[in-house]
GROMACS .gro file of C-alpha atoms in nm:
model
  473
    1MET     CA    1   0.000   0.000   0.000
    2LYS     CA    2   0.124   0.349  -0.082
    3THR     CA    3   0.174   0.591   0.204
    4LYS     CA    4  -0.017   0.918   0.219
    5TYR     CA    5   0.280   1.129   0.114
    6GLN     CA    6   0.337   0.902  -0.189
    7LEU     CA    7  -0.025   0.956  -0.292
    8VAL     CA    8   0.033   1.331  -0.268
    9GLU     CA    9   0.345   1.293  -0.483
   10GLU     CA   10   0.144   1.098  -0.739
   11TYR     CA   11  -0.125   1.367  -0.742
   12ILE     CA   12   0.132   1.638  -0.821
   13LEU     CA   13   0.311   1.428  -1.082
   14GLN     CA   14  -0.015   1.349  -1.261
   15ALA     CA   15  -0.109   1.717  -1.257
   16ILE     CA   16   0.223   1.803  -1.424
   17GLU     CA   17   0.183   1.517  -1.672
   18LYS     CA   18  -0.165   1.640  -1.768
   19GLY     CA   19  -0.032   1.990  -1.832
   20LEU     CA   20  -0.205   2.153  -1.536
   21TYR     CA   21   0.133   2.293  -1.431
   22PHE     CA   22   0.422   2.385  -1.657
   23ALA     CA   23   0.788   2.463  -1.588
   24GLY     CA   24   0.804   2.759  -1.352
   25ASP     CA   25   0.439   2.741  -1.245
   26LYS     CA   26   0.359   2.788  -0.876
   27LEU     CA   27   0.219   2.483  -0.702
   28PRO     CA   28  -0.056   2.487  -0.437
   29SER     CA   29   0.053   2.599  -0.092
   30ILE     CA   30   0.103   2.340   0.178
   31ARG     CA   31  -0.216   2.451   0.353
   32GLU     CA   32  -0.418   2.453   0.030
   33LEU     CA   33  -0.306   2.105  -0.076
   34SER     CA   34  -0.359   1.973   0.275
   35LEU     CA   35  -0.723   2.084   0.266
   36ARG     CA   36  -0.776   1.973  -0.094
   37LEU     CA   37  -0.651   1.618  -0.033
   38SER     CA   38  -0.761   1.586   0.331
   39VAL     CA   39  -0.412   1.504   0.457
   40GLY     CA   40  -0.192   1.658   0.723
   41LYS     CA   41   0.042   1.946   0.645
   42ASN     CA   42   0.343   1.733   0.736
   43THR     CA   43   0.236   1.481   0.473
   44VAL     CA   44   0.235   1.752   0.206
   45VAL     CA   45   0.572   1.881   0.326
   46ARG     CA   46   0.720   1.531   0.298
   47ALA     CA   47   0.582   1.490  -0.054
   48TYR     CA   48   0.716   1.828  -0.165
   49GLU     CA   49   1.057   1.752  -0.014
   50GLU     CA   50   1.074   1.420  -0.198
   51LEU     CA   51   0.984   1.584  -0.531
   52GLU     CA   52   1.238   1.859  -0.464
   53ALA     CA   53   1.507   1.598  -0.402
   54LEU     CA   54   1.419   1.446  -0.740
   55GLN     CA   55   1.464   1.796  -0.891
   56ILE     CA   56   1.107   1.789  -1.025
   57ILE     CA   57   1.006   2.093  -0.820
   58VAL     CA   58   1.204   2.372  -0.652
   59ALA     CA   59   1.144   2.569  -0.334
   60HIS     CA   60   1.141   2.950  -0.349
   61GLN     CA   61   1.188   3.147  -0.030
   62ARG     CA   62   0.858   3.301   0.086
   63SER     CA   63   0.702   3.187  -0.242
   64GLY     CA   64   0.636   2.815  -0.192
   65TYR     CA   65   0.714   2.552  -0.452
   66ARG     CA   66   0.728   2.573  -0.832
   67VAL     CA   67   0.775   2.321  -1.112
   68ALA     CA   68   1.146   2.304  -1.196
   69ASN     CA   69   1.262   2.495  -1.502
   70LYS     CA   70   1.543   2.248  -1.568
   71ASN     CA   71   1.666   1.905  -1.460
   72SER     CA   72   1.304   1.792  -1.422
   73MET     CA   73   1.252   1.448  -1.567
   74LEU     CA   74   0.892   1.542  -1.644
   75VAL     CA   75   0.956   1.862  -1.836
   76LYS     CA   76   0.911   1.807  -2.208
   77GLN     CA   77   1.247   1.745  -2.367
   78GLU     CA   78   1.392   1.672  -2.708
   79VAL     CA   79   1.426   1.300  -2.766
   80ILE     CA   80   1.784   1.181  -2.750
   81LYS     CA   81   1.910   1.045  -3.081
   82PRO     CA   82   1.990   0.675  -3.112
   83CYS     CA   83   2.342   0.607  -2.994
   84ASP     CA   84   2.599   0.332  -2.990
   85ILE     CA   85   2.703   0.173  -2.659
   86ASP     CA   86   3.058   0.161  -2.534
   87LEU     CA   87   3.047   0.036  -2.176
   88LEU     CA   88   3.249  -0.286  -2.190
   89SER     CA   89   3.582  -0.150  -2.068
   90LEU     CA   90   3.426   0.058  -1.787
   91THR     CA   91   3.200  -0.225  -1.671
   92LYS     CA   92   3.482  -0.481  -1.675
   93GLU     CA   93   3.690  -0.248  -1.459
   94VAL     CA   94   3.406  -0.230  -1.206
   95LEU     CA   95   3.300  -0.595  -1.210
   96LEU     CA   96   3.641  -0.761  -1.216
   97GLN     CA   97   3.755  -0.614  -0.887
   98PRO     CA   98   3.906  -0.892  -0.673
   99ASN     CA   99   3.688  -1.030  -0.397
  100GLN     CA  100   3.781  -0.894  -0.057
  101GLN     CA  101   3.711  -1.043   0.281
  102HIS     CA  102   3.486  -0.847   0.514
  103LEU     CA  103   3.361  -0.638   0.220
  104LEU     CA  104   3.037  -0.452   0.290
  105PRO     CA  105   2.842  -0.607   0.000
  106MET     CA  106   2.615  -0.329  -0.122
  107GLY     CA  107   2.730  -0.344  -0.484
  108SER     CA  108   2.605  -0.674  -0.622
  109ALA     CA  109   2.245  -0.756  -0.710
  110HIS     CA  110   2.270  -1.109  -0.572
  111PRO     CA  111   2.001  -1.219  -0.326
  112ASN     CA  112   2.067  -1.314   0.033
  113ILE     CA  113   2.116  -1.692   0.045
  114ASP     CA  114   2.107  -1.716   0.425
  115PHE     CA  115   1.763  -1.878   0.432
  116PRO     CA  116   1.676  -2.238   0.532
  117ALA     CA  117   1.516  -2.307   0.193
  118ILE     CA  118   1.844  -2.236   0.013
  119ARG     CA  119   2.017  -2.508   0.213
  120THR     CA  120   1.737  -2.748   0.116
  121LEU     CA  121   1.776  -2.641  -0.247
  122TYR     CA  122   2.147  -2.719  -0.258
  123ALA     CA  123   2.094  -3.047  -0.080
  124GLU     CA  124   1.876  -3.140  -0.380
  125VAL     CA  125   2.142  -3.014  -0.620
  126GLY     CA  126   2.399  -3.232  -0.444
  127ARG     CA  127   2.174  -3.537  -0.454
  128HIS     CA  128   2.103  -3.496  -0.826
  129SER     CA  129   2.472  -3.437  -0.896
  130ARG     CA  130   2.569  -3.763  -0.726
  131GLN     CA  131   2.314  -3.952  -0.935
  132GLN     CA  132   2.465  -3.842  -1.267
  133SER     CA  133   2.718  -4.128  -1.288
  134ASN     CA  134   2.426  -4.374  -1.282
  135ILE     CA  135   2.232  -4.201  -1.560
  136PRO     CA  136   2.312  -4.232  -1.933
  137SER     CA  137   2.459  -3.910  -2.075
  138SER     CA  138   2.214  -3.705  -2.280
  139TYR     CA  139   2.125  -3.350  -2.376
  140LEU     CA  140   1.834  -3.171  -2.214
  141LEU     CA  141   1.681  -3.005  -2.517
  142PRO     CA  142   1.452  -2.699  -2.518
  143PRO     CA  143   1.202  -2.610  -2.393
  144GLY     CA  144   1.355  -2.774  -2.080
  145ASP     CA  145   1.276  -3.021  -1.802
  146GLY     CA  146   0.905  -3.101  -1.824
  147SER     CA  147   0.851  -3.117  -1.448
  148LEU     CA  148   1.033  -2.785  -1.395
  149ILE     CA  149   0.821  -2.622  -1.665
  150LYS     CA  150   0.508  -2.727  -1.476
  151TYR     CA  151   0.625  -2.554  -1.158
  152ILE     CA  152   0.744  -2.247  -1.346
  153ALA     CA  153   0.397  -2.225  -1.501
  154ASN     CA  154   0.248  -2.227  -1.150
  155ILE     CA  155   0.483  -1.949  -1.038
  156THR     CA  156   0.395  -1.743  -1.346
  157GLN     CA  157   0.025  -1.792  -1.286
  158ASP     CA  158   0.073  -1.673  -0.927
  159PHE     CA  159   0.201  -1.348  -1.082
  160GLY     CA  160  -0.141  -1.313  -1.246
  161ILE     CA  161  -0.025  -1.418  -1.594
  162PRO     CA  162  -0.244  -1.687  -1.753
  163THR     CA  163  -0.012  -1.942  -1.914
  164SER     CA  164   0.020  -2.307  -2.007
  165THR     CA  165   0.321  -2.537  -2.003
  166ASP     CA  166   0.358  -2.532  -2.383
  167GLU     CA  167   0.417  -2.154  -2.376
  168ILE     CA  168   0.721  -2.162  -2.144
  169LEU     CA  169   1.081  -2.182  -2.263
  170ILE     CA  170   1.349  -2.247  -1.997
  171THR     CA  171   1.665  -2.039  -2.048
  172ASN     CA  172   2.006  -1.986  -1.892
  173GLY     CA  173   1.881  -1.702  -1.673
  174ALA     CA  174   1.673  -1.401  -1.776
  175GLN     CA  175   1.975  -1.256  -1.958
  176GLN     CA  176   1.963  -1.534  -2.217
  177ALA     CA  177   1.586  -1.492  -2.245
  178ILE     CA  178   1.631  -1.125  -2.330
  179SER     CA  179   1.923  -1.201  -2.563
  180LEU     CA  180   1.723  -1.458  -2.760
  181SER     CA  181   1.433  -1.216  -2.785
  182LEU     CA  182   1.651  -0.935  -2.919
  183GLN     CA  183   1.820  -1.166  -3.168
  184ALA     CA  184   1.481  -1.279  -3.298
  185LEU     CA  185   1.348  -0.924  -3.330
  186THR     CA  186   1.646  -0.719  -3.446
  187LYS     CA  187   1.958  -0.708  -3.660
  188PRO     CA  188   2.280  -0.511  -3.605
  189GLY     CA  189   2.225  -0.137  -3.632
  190ASP     CA  190   1.857  -0.152  -3.530
  191ILE     CA  191   1.718   0.080  -3.262
  192VAL     CA  192   1.588  -0.041  -2.926
  193LEU     CA  193   1.406   0.180  -2.676
  194VAL     CA  194   1.514   0.128  -2.311
  195ASP     CA  195   1.426   0.281  -1.977
  196SER     CA  196   1.692   0.506  -1.826
  197PRO     CA  197   1.883   0.449  -1.607
  198CYS     CA  198   1.914   0.095  -1.742
  199TYR     CA  199   2.067  -0.221  -1.594
  200PHE     CA  200   2.427  -0.236  -1.717
  201GLY     CA  201   2.392  -0.604  -1.814
  202THR     CA  202   2.118  -0.506  -2.056
  203LEU     CA  203   2.333  -0.229  -2.204
  204LEU     CA  204   2.627  -0.470  -2.243
  205LEU     CA  205   2.398  -0.718  -2.417
  206LEU     CA  206   2.277  -0.450  -2.658
  207GLU     CA  207   2.638  -0.351  -2.720
  208SER     CA  208   2.736  -0.711  -2.799
  209LEU     CA  209   2.451  -0.736  -3.052
  210ASP     CA  210   2.565  -0.409  -3.216
  211LEU     CA  211   2.229  -0.242  -3.152
  212LYS     CA  212   2.163   0.128  -3.102
  213VAL     CA  213   1.959   0.255  -2.809
  214ILE     CA  214   1.735   0.545  -2.726
  215GLU     CA  215   1.729   0.600  -2.351
  216ILE     CA  216   1.403   0.737  -2.210
  217SER     CA  217   1.432   0.897  -1.867
  218CYS     CA  218   1.213   0.741  -1.600
  219THR     CA  219   1.051   0.857  -1.281
  220HIS     CA  220   0.853   0.627  -1.051
  221GLN     CA  221   0.580   0.673  -1.317
  222GLY     CA  222   0.804   0.491  -1.563
  223MET     CA  223   0.911   0.613  -1.905
  224ASP     CA  224   0.825   0.971  -2.000
  225ILE     CA  225   0.528   0.902  -2.229
  226ARG     CA  226   0.576   1.221  -2.430
  227ALA     CA  227   0.937   1.131  -2.501
  228VAL     CA  228   0.831   0.781  -2.606
  229GLU     CA  229   0.570   0.927  -2.844
  230GLN     CA  230   0.832   1.152  -3.002
  231ALA     CA  231   1.078   0.865  -3.039
  232VAL     CA  232   0.821   0.634  -3.200
  233LYS     CA  233   0.720   0.904  -3.449
  234LYS     CA  234   1.076   1.001  -3.538
  235TRP     CA  235   1.264   0.670  -3.538
  236ASN     CA  236   1.210   0.316  -3.662
  237ILE     CA  237   1.200   0.143  -3.324
  238LYS     CA  238   1.241  -0.233  -3.357
  239ALA     CA  239   1.184  -0.329  -2.994
  240ILE     CA  240   1.111  -0.182  -2.651
  241LEU     CA  241   1.287  -0.327  -2.347
  242VAL     CA  242   1.172  -0.233  -1.997
  243ASN     CA  243   1.230  -0.343  -1.638
  244PRO     CA  244   0.917  -0.189  -1.482
  245THR     CA  245   0.882  -0.369  -1.148
  246HIS     CA  246   1.137  -0.288  -0.874
  247ASN     CA  247   1.360  -0.162  -1.150
  248ASN     CA  248   1.732  -0.226  -1.152
  249PRO     CA  249   1.890   0.015  -1.059
  250THR     CA  250   1.636   0.269  -0.929
  251GLY     CA  251   1.381   0.037  -0.765
  252TYR     CA  252   1.078   0.217  -0.914
  253THR     CA  253   0.761   0.026  -1.001
  254GLN     CA  254   0.556   0.167  -1.285
  255PRO     CA  255   0.184   0.213  -1.198
  256GLU     CA  256  -0.075   0.020  -1.395
  257LEU     CA  257  -0.222   0.327  -1.566
  258ALA     CA  258   0.122   0.428  -1.688
  259ARG     CA  259   0.179   0.076  -1.822
  260LYS     CA  260  -0.144   0.091  -2.017
  261ALA     CA  261  -0.047   0.431  -2.158
  262LEU     CA  262   0.294   0.299  -2.267
  263LEU     CA  263   0.137   0.001  -2.442
  264LYS     CA  264  -0.105   0.234  -2.618
  265VAL     CA  265   0.155   0.473  -2.761
  266THR     CA  266   0.382   0.186  -2.874
  267SER     CA  267   0.112  -0.028  -3.035
  268GLY     CA  268   0.251  -0.281  -3.280
  269ILE     CA  269   0.613  -0.262  -3.162
  270PRO     CA  270   0.763  -0.579  -3.007
  271PHE     CA  271   0.787  -0.540  -2.630
  272ILE     CA  272   1.027  -0.719  -2.393
  273GLU     CA  273   0.940  -0.716  -2.021
  274ASP     CA  274   1.221  -0.798  -1.779
  275ASP     CA  275   1.048  -0.905  -1.455
  276VAL     CA  276   1.324  -1.069  -1.249
  277PHE     CA  277   1.226  -0.879  -0.932
  278GLY     CA  278   0.849  -0.919  -0.975
  279GLY     CA  279   0.827  -1.198  -0.718
  280LEU     CA  280   0.965  -0.976  -0.442
  281THR     CA  281   0.685  -0.720  -0.409
  282TYR     CA  282   0.625  -0.629  -0.044
  283GLY     CA  283   0.258  -0.534  -0.076
  284ALA     CA  284  -0.003  -0.499  -0.351
  285THR     CA  285   0.113  -0.602  -0.698
  286HIS     CA  286   0.063  -0.436  -1.036
  287LYS     CA  287  -0.048  -0.616  -1.349
  288SER     CA  288   0.247  -0.699  -1.569
  289PHE     CA  289   0.275  -0.574  -1.925
  290LYS     CA  290   0.221  -0.936  -2.032
  291GLU     CA  291  -0.111  -0.949  -1.850
  292LEU     CA  292  -0.218  -0.612  -1.997
  293ASP     CA  293  -0.110  -0.704  -2.351
  294THR     CA  294  -0.395  -0.725  -2.604
  295GLU     CA  295  -0.174  -0.777  -2.912
  296ASN     CA  296   0.024  -1.082  -2.797
  297ARG     CA  297   0.343  -0.881  -2.859
  298VAL     CA  298   0.488  -0.874  -2.505
  299ILE     CA  299   0.772  -1.117  -2.442
  300TYR     CA  300   0.783  -1.186  -2.069
  301CYS     CA  301   1.123  -1.275  -1.916
  302SER     CA  302   1.189  -1.380  -1.558
  303SER     CA  303   1.414  -1.605  -1.350
  304LEU     CA  304   1.482  -1.753  -1.008
  305SER     CA  305   1.805  -1.553  -0.979
  306LYS     CA  306   1.665  -1.291  -0.742
  307THR     CA  307   1.421  -1.508  -0.546
  308LEU     CA  308   1.653  -1.807  -0.489
  309ASP     CA  309   2.012  -1.778  -0.612
  310SER     CA  310   2.183  -1.618  -0.912
  311ARG     CA  311   2.410  -1.921  -0.957
  312LEU     CA  312   2.119  -2.145  -1.058
  313ARG     CA  313   2.087  -1.973  -1.397
  314ILE     CA  314   1.724  -2.080  -1.427
  315GLY     CA  315   1.525  -1.833  -1.634
  316TRP     CA  316   1.221  -1.855  -1.857
  317LEU     CA  317   1.024  -1.661  -2.113
  318LEU     CA  318   0.676  -1.641  -2.259
  319ALA     CA  319   0.729  -1.536  -2.620
  320GLY     CA  320   0.374  -1.470  -2.739
  321LYS     CA  321   0.353  -1.439  -3.117
  322TYR     CA  322   0.731  -1.469  -3.144
  323GLN     CA  323   0.756  -1.815  -2.987
  324LYS     CA  324   0.855  -2.010  -3.300
  325GLN     CA  325   1.150  -1.793  -3.397
  326ILE     CA  326   1.275  -1.765  -3.037
  327GLU     CA  327   1.243  -2.140  -2.973
  328LYS     CA  328   1.439  -2.205  -3.292
  329ARG     CA  329   1.719  -1.979  -3.169
  330LEU     CA  330   1.711  -2.140  -2.824
  331LEU     CA  331   1.755  -2.484  -2.981
  332SER     CA  332   2.045  -2.376  -3.204
  333GLU     CA  333   2.219  -2.182  -2.926
  334ASN     CA  334   2.153  -2.423  -2.642
  335MET     CA  335   2.168  -2.784  -2.759
  336GLY     CA  336   2.198  -2.896  -2.400
  337SER     CA  337   2.114  -2.743  -2.061
  338VAL     CA  338   2.255  -2.848  -1.724
  339ASN     CA  339   2.020  -3.142  -1.677
  340PHE     CA  340   2.070  -3.207  -1.307
  341ILE     CA  341   2.028  -2.840  -1.209
  342GLN     CA  342   1.685  -2.824  -1.372
  343SER     CA  343   1.575  -3.156  -1.226
  344ALA     CA  344   1.708  -3.059  -0.881
  345VAL     CA  345   1.525  -2.726  -0.884
  346SER     CA  346   1.211  -2.907  -0.997
  347ASP     CA  347   1.233  -3.147  -0.700
  348PHE     CA  348   1.295  -2.853  -0.466
  349LEU     CA  349   0.984  -2.674  -0.596
  350LYS     CA  350   0.791  -2.998  -0.558
  351LYS     CA  351   0.856  -2.989  -0.181
  352GLY     CA  352   0.635  -2.678  -0.156
  353GLN     CA  353   0.886  -2.459   0.029
  354TYR     CA  354   0.912  -2.191  -0.237
  355LYS     CA  355   0.614  -1.977  -0.135
  356GLN     CA  356   0.711  -1.987   0.231
  357HIS     CA  357   1.067  -1.889   0.135
  358ILE     CA  358   0.941  -1.595  -0.071
  359ARG     CA  359   0.734  -1.468   0.223
  360LYS     CA  360   1.039  -1.485   0.451
  361ALA     CA  361   1.263  -1.318   0.192
  362LYS     CA  362   1.020  -1.030   0.139
  363ARG     CA  363   0.988  -0.969   0.513
  364SER     CA  364   1.365  -0.976   0.545
  365TYR     CA  365   1.428  -0.738   0.254
  366LYS     CA  366   1.162  -0.495   0.371
  367SER     CA  367   1.317  -0.487   0.719
  368ASN     CA  368   1.665  -0.446   0.570
  369GLN     CA  369   1.546  -0.160   0.356
  370ASN     CA  370   1.393   0.023   0.650
  371TRP     CA  371   1.712  -0.010   0.852
  372VAL     CA  372   1.945   0.095   0.569
  373TYR     CA  373   1.720   0.387   0.476
  374PHE     CA  374   1.704   0.504   0.836
  375GLN     CA  375   2.073   0.467   0.908
  376LEU     CA  376   2.205   0.608   0.580
  377THR     CA  377   1.973   0.911   0.573
  378LYS     CA  378   2.047   0.981   0.938
  379ALA     CA  379   2.420   0.964   0.866
  380LEU     CA  380   2.395   1.181   0.554
  381ASN     CA  381   2.180   1.437   0.733
  382GLY     CA  382   2.460   1.470   0.984
  383TYR     CA  383   2.637   1.678   0.717
  384GLU     CA  384   2.464   2.014   0.692
  385HIS     CA  385   2.558   2.071   0.328
  386LEU     CA  386   2.372   1.752   0.228
  387ILE     CA  387   2.039   1.810   0.402
  388GLY     CA  388   1.767   1.822   0.136
  389LYS     CA  389   2.023   1.785  -0.143
  390TYR     CA  390   2.004   1.411  -0.208
  391HIS     CA  391   1.737   1.148  -0.267
  392LEU     CA  392   1.747   0.784  -0.159
  393SER     CA  393   1.478   0.573  -0.322
  394LYS     CA  394   1.265   0.348  -0.106
  395PRO     CA  395   1.112   0.087  -0.338
  396HIS     CA  396   0.809  -0.130  -0.262
  397GLY     CA  397   0.996  -0.451  -0.339
  398GLY     CA  398   1.327  -0.608  -0.433
  399PHE     CA  399   1.652  -0.525  -0.257
  400LEU     CA  400   1.806  -0.236  -0.452
  401CYS     CA  401   1.793   0.139  -0.401
  402TRP     CA  402   1.925   0.440  -0.592
  403LEU     CA  403   2.102   0.733  -0.433
  404THR     CA  404   2.083   1.058  -0.630
  405LEU     CA  405   2.339   1.317  -0.521
  406PRO     CA  406   2.382   1.683  -0.622
  407ILE     CA  407   2.468   1.745  -0.988
  408GLY     CA  408   2.845   1.762  -1.021
  409THR     CA  409   2.915   1.485  -0.771
  410ASN     CA  410   3.136   1.210  -0.911
  411GLY     CA  411   2.978   0.879  -0.812
  412THR     CA  412   3.267   0.685  -0.964
  413ASP     CA  413   3.513   0.858  -0.732
  414ILE     CA  414   3.285   0.770  -0.440
  415TYR     CA  415   3.277   0.409  -0.561
  416LYS     CA  416   3.657   0.393  -0.583
  417GLU     CA  417   3.721   0.542  -0.240
  418ALA     CA  418   3.451   0.323  -0.083
  419LEU     CA  419   3.613   0.016  -0.237
  420GLN     CA  420   3.943   0.108  -0.077
  421GLN     CA  421   3.757   0.089   0.255
  422LYS     CA  422   3.613  -0.252   0.155
  423ILE     CA  423   3.267  -0.105   0.093
  424SER     CA  424   3.113  -0.223  -0.232
  425ILE     CA  425   2.864  -0.003  -0.424
  426LEU     CA  426   2.809   0.059  -0.797
  427PRO     CA  427   2.861   0.392  -0.974
  428GLY     CA  428   2.573   0.543  -1.171
  429GLU     CA  429   2.769   0.594  -1.491
  430ILE     CA  430   2.757   0.222  -1.581
  431PHE     CA  431   2.376   0.242  -1.603
  432CYS     CA  432   2.368   0.482  -1.899
  433THR     CA  433   2.543   0.567  -2.225
  434ARG     CA  434   2.587   0.944  -2.195
  435ASN     CA  435   2.725   0.975  -1.843
  436GLN     CA  436   2.400   1.139  -1.728
  437TYR     CA  437   2.389   0.949  -1.396
  438LYS     CA  438   2.745   1.007  -1.283
  439HIS     CA  439   2.608   1.178  -0.971
  440CYS     CA  440   2.424   0.860  -0.865
  441VAL     CA  441   2.514   0.528  -0.704
  442ARG     CA  442   2.328   0.199  -0.669
  443LEU     CA  443   2.310   0.020  -0.334
  444SER     CA  444   2.192  -0.327  -0.234
  445PHE     CA  445   2.051  -0.407   0.109
  446ALA     CA  446   1.998  -0.780   0.042
  447SER     CA  447   2.262  -0.898   0.290
  448TYR     CA  448   2.228  -0.623   0.551
  449LYS     CA  449   2.267  -0.727   0.913
  450ASN     CA  450   2.185  -0.501   1.205
  451ASN     CA  451   2.524  -0.527   1.371
  452GLU     CA  452   2.817  -0.304   1.456
  453HIS     CA  453   3.011  -0.392   1.140
  454TRP     CA  454   2.732  -0.284   0.904
  455ASN     CA  455   2.625   0.021   1.101
  456LYS     CA  456   2.981   0.151   1.136
  457ASN     CA  457   3.050   0.109   0.766
  458ILE     CA  458   2.726   0.281   0.665
  459GLN     CA  459   2.847   0.583   0.862
  460LEU     CA  460   3.183   0.555   0.685
  461LEU     CA  461   3.008   0.544   0.348
  462ALA     CA  462   2.812   0.857   0.440
  463ARG     CA  463   3.136   1.033   0.531
  464ILE     CA  464   3.291   0.941   0.197
  465ILE     CA  465   2.981   1.066   0.013
  466ALA     CA  466   2.976   1.391   0.210
  467THR     CA  467   3.343   1.456   0.128
  468HIS     CA  468   3.285   1.415  -0.245
  469CYS     CA  469   2.970   1.629  -0.239
  470THR     CA  470   3.144   1.932  -0.086
  471ASN     CA  471   3.248   2.083  -0.419
  472SER     CA  472   2.921   2.010  -0.599
  473VAL     CA  473   2.666   2.167  -0.364
   0.00000   0.00000   0.00000
């Protein structure tokens, strides 16, 4: 459920979207909006402060709040031209850092595996591994292990997506599902529309396929619809690729009305939905693009990487009208899967522990998020020059959050200094192609523990951030 201040935020954002307020326009006073929406003044203040931190509105002394003239992600802007991607060297430098003991692990997007069900899972993997010497060698051909497909169909149906077992293709993680989809839909030089900031793995994949991208800035309402409309009219878009639920890296979840609007303005264009975090929603869920699709053009991709363990590499896709060409590519690219991993995961799911595990994981991640949000904001607010000058996202699911710092801050320098102190985070510049998020960093709270080690290092991270923000405020 959304909090009252988030509903106030949504009210203001929708008013701006509908053209009720333009850049520079004065917004209702705190008292006026409090009466209009029947909420407390403090609720309105909180909402305005959040929107100000996002640089969507600005405060004017003795004049209240106005819509930002610049830096607002909702102000109409010229669509960025399609561009090539060149992130491989930068991303390799970040990802190939040697593992360090006692590292504060806030950089990776791996789930916490310290749950009883994970031990049960790997006991099954071990059992199936030991059985291999007694089983004739053979390839596990697509679409995958029949028993596993049945359980994956059940999981998908729990997400609200009607499906049958003959629609599911098992892949080597969601990354392969997205790769196969792009290969079936595009050729080198084609243009793909992506949300921005965008998961660096997706950008690297697009780079490897020699595709061009148009990045569309996102708020928690998702892609800027007006920018999408302009892009569709001006360019020959071959596919749209979005991560709309507990987005990596920002954590935003696009509301259902915004999803419907995006489907409407992109009618006829192939649509790839990356939903790897969809199973980790804390509260009420939104209908997926796949469920809202009336043209059978949405390719739905998901995996067990975020709900169980990344190392499993168990993903799947529902290809809609593109199933034949994607299944053909899956067969030619993947003549044999890791048989015993699929059969082991199937037997684990058969035990019925998965749903209970998901409930525990969501409670744990929500608690972790609350603690990290409280401790990091408290530490950052201990530096006077940072108060009201940053924004830390607080998603409604998953285990990632996005820290936006003042323009001019170098998030990569923060990343490097933090790493020297054995604190792992990710710099914002690997989530874009034009360096537009260099003042941001991505944090994970999956493995947070409320102990002295974590709490001390969060304070150290805040001190590093504050030092690097001094010259940018």
